[in-house]
PDB file of C-alpha atoms in Angstrom:
ATOM      1  CA  UNK D   1       0.000   0.000   0.000  1.00 61.00           C
ATOM      2  CA  UNK D   2       1.879   3.064  -1.219  1.00 65.00           C
ATOM      3  CA  UNK D   3       0.252   5.466   1.245  1.00 73.00           C
ATOM      4  CA  UNK D   4       0.557   3.524   4.498  1.00 80.00           C
ATOM      5  CA  UNK D   5       3.600   1.329   3.876  1.00 87.00           C
ATOM      6  CA  UNK D   6       6.129   4.097   4.664  1.00 90.00           C
ATOM      7  CA  UNK D   7       4.162   5.033   7.797  1.00 89.00           C
ATOM      8  CA  UNK D   8       4.439   1.595   9.396  1.00 93.00           C
ATOM      9  CA  UNK D   9       8.018   1.055   8.201  1.00 94.00           C
ATOM     10  CA  UNK D  10       9.104   4.343   9.811  1.00 94.00           C
ATOM     11  CA  UNK D  11       7.658   3.050  13.090  1.00 94.00           C
ATOM     12  CA  UNK D  12       9.472  -0.290  12.866  1.00 95.00           C
ATOM     13  CA  UNK D  13       6.585  -2.407  11.581  1.00 95.00           C
ATOM     14  CA  UNK D  14       5.686  -4.112   8.344  1.00 94.00           C
ATOM     15  CA  UNK D  15       2.554  -4.697   6.278  1.00 94.00           C
ATOM     16  CA  UNK D  16       2.495  -8.446   5.675  1.00 94.00           C
ATOM     17  CA  UNK D  17      -0.647  -8.779   3.539  1.00 93.00           C
ATOM     18  CA  UNK D  18      -3.426  -6.641   2.075  1.00 92.00           C
ATOM     19  CA  UNK D  19      -6.927  -7.862   1.272  1.00 93.00           C
ATOM     20  CA  UNK D  20      -9.706  -5.848  -0.361  1.00 93.00           C
ATOM     21  CA  UNK D  21     -12.996  -7.034   1.075  1.00 92.00           C
ATOM     22  CA  UNK D  22     -16.691  -6.605   0.264  1.00 93.00           C
ATOM     23  CA  UNK D  23     -19.122  -5.710   3.015  1.00 89.00           C
ATOM     24  CA  UNK D  24     -18.666  -3.624   6.140  1.00 88.00           C
ATOM     25  CA  UNK D  25     -14.886  -3.257   5.744  1.00 87.00           C
ATOM     26  CA  UNK D  26     -13.233  -2.263   2.486  1.00 89.00           C
ATOM     27  CA  UNK D  27      -9.754  -3.448   3.316  1.00 90.00           C
ATOM     28  CA  UNK D  28      -7.906  -5.745   5.697  1.00 90.00           C
ATOM     29  CA  UNK D  29      -4.232  -5.186   6.452  1.00 91.00           C
ATOM     30  CA  UNK D  30      -2.136  -7.818   8.191  1.00 92.00           C
ATOM     31  CA  UNK D  31       0.484  -5.734  10.010  1.00 94.00           C
ATOM     32  CA  UNK D  32       3.377  -6.905  12.153  1.00 94.00           C
ATOM     33  CA  UNK D  33       4.560  -4.420  14.767  1.00 95.00           C
ATOM     34  CA  UNK D  34       6.962  -4.627  17.701  1.00 95.00           C
ATOM     35  CA  UNK D  35       4.260  -3.646  20.221  1.00 94.00           C
ATOM     36  CA  UNK D  36       0.869  -2.056  20.787  1.00 91.00           C
ATOM     37  CA  UNK D  37       2.335   1.440  21.026  1.00 94.00           C
ATOM     38  CA  UNK D  38       3.632   1.188  17.459  1.00 95.00           C
ATOM     39  CA  UNK D  39       0.180   0.043  16.289  1.00 93.00           C
ATOM     40  CA  UNK D  40      -1.486   2.974  18.075  1.00 93.00           C
ATOM     41  CA  UNK D  41       0.918   5.421  16.430  1.00 94.00           C
ATOM     42  CA  UNK D  42       0.269   3.787  13.042  1.00 92.00           C
ATOM     43  CA  UNK D  43      -3.515   3.985  13.490  1.00 90.00           C
ATOM     44  CA  UNK D  44      -3.284   7.658  14.450  1.00 91.00           C
ATOM     45  CA  UNK D  45      -1.006   8.436  11.502  1.00 89.00           C
ATOM     46  CA  UNK D  46      -3.428   6.714   9.101  1.00 87.00           C
ATOM     47  CA  UNK D  47      -6.393   8.564  10.624  1.00 87.00           C
ATOM     48  CA  UNK D  48      -4.755  11.937   9.950  1.00 87.00           C
ATOM     49  CA  UNK D  49      -4.729  11.116   6.212  1.00 83.00           C
ATOM     50  CA  UNK D  50      -8.487  11.620   5.899  1.00 83.00           C
ATOM     51  CA  UNK D  51     -11.810   9.842   6.235  1.00 80.00           C
ATOM     52  CA  UNK D  52     -10.620   6.515   7.667  1.00 83.00           C
ATOM     53  CA  UNK D  53     -11.943   4.344  10.477  1.00 84.00           C
ATOM     54  CA  UNK D  54      -9.881   1.517  11.879  1.00 85.00           C
ATOM     55  CA  UNK D  55     -10.452  -1.597  13.936  1.00 86.00           C
ATOM     56  CA  UNK D  56      -7.493  -3.414  15.438  1.00 86.00           C
ATOM     57  CA  UNK D  57      -7.359  -7.022  16.610  1.00 89.00           C
ATOM     58  CA  UNK D  58      -4.357  -8.662  18.237  1.00 90.00           C
ATOM     59  CA  UNK D  59      -3.689 -12.026  16.637  1.00 90.00           C
ATOM     60  CA  UNK D  60      -1.891 -14.908  18.334  1.00 92.00           C
ATOM     61  CA  UNK D  61       0.066 -17.600  16.547  1.00 92.00           C
ATOM     62  CA  UNK D  62      -0.846 -21.192  17.282  1.00 96.00           C
ATOM     63  CA  UNK D  63       2.313 -21.573  19.392  1.00 96.00           C
ATOM     64  CA  UNK D  64       1.457 -18.465  21.426  1.00 94.00           C
ATOM     65  CA  UNK D  65      -2.090 -19.714  21.954  1.00 95.00           C
ATOM     66  CA  UNK D  66      -0.868 -23.141  23.062  1.00 96.00           C
ATOM     67  CA  UNK D  67       1.469 -21.496  25.588  1.00 94.00           C
ATOM     68  CA  UNK D  68      -1.396 -19.337  26.932  1.00 94.00           C
ATOM     69  CA  UNK D  69      -3.846 -22.203  27.380  1.00 96.00           C
ATOM     70  CA  UNK D  70      -1.207 -24.500  28.837  1.00 96.00           C
ATOM     71  CA  UNK D  71      -1.350 -22.447  32.061  1.00 89.00           C
ATOM     72  CA  UNK D  72      -5.113 -22.808  32.447  1.00 92.00           C
ATOM     73  CA  UNK D  73      -6.375 -24.898  35.389  1.00 88.00           C
TER      74      UNK D  73
END
């Protein structure tokens, strides 16, 4: 994505995949960032570009999920 790719790269992240979607959301970006602060900065930087609304979801790899649930009683 020419507009947002430099924004996330400058913050230390990377856009992994881009999907254009029908329905409620027009686009889905898979972004890898070092932490939540970087994602917040990225979201704010994108929002300043114009009429954009974002929704962020933290994804866990299967290995991360297995480690999380391994500690459950």
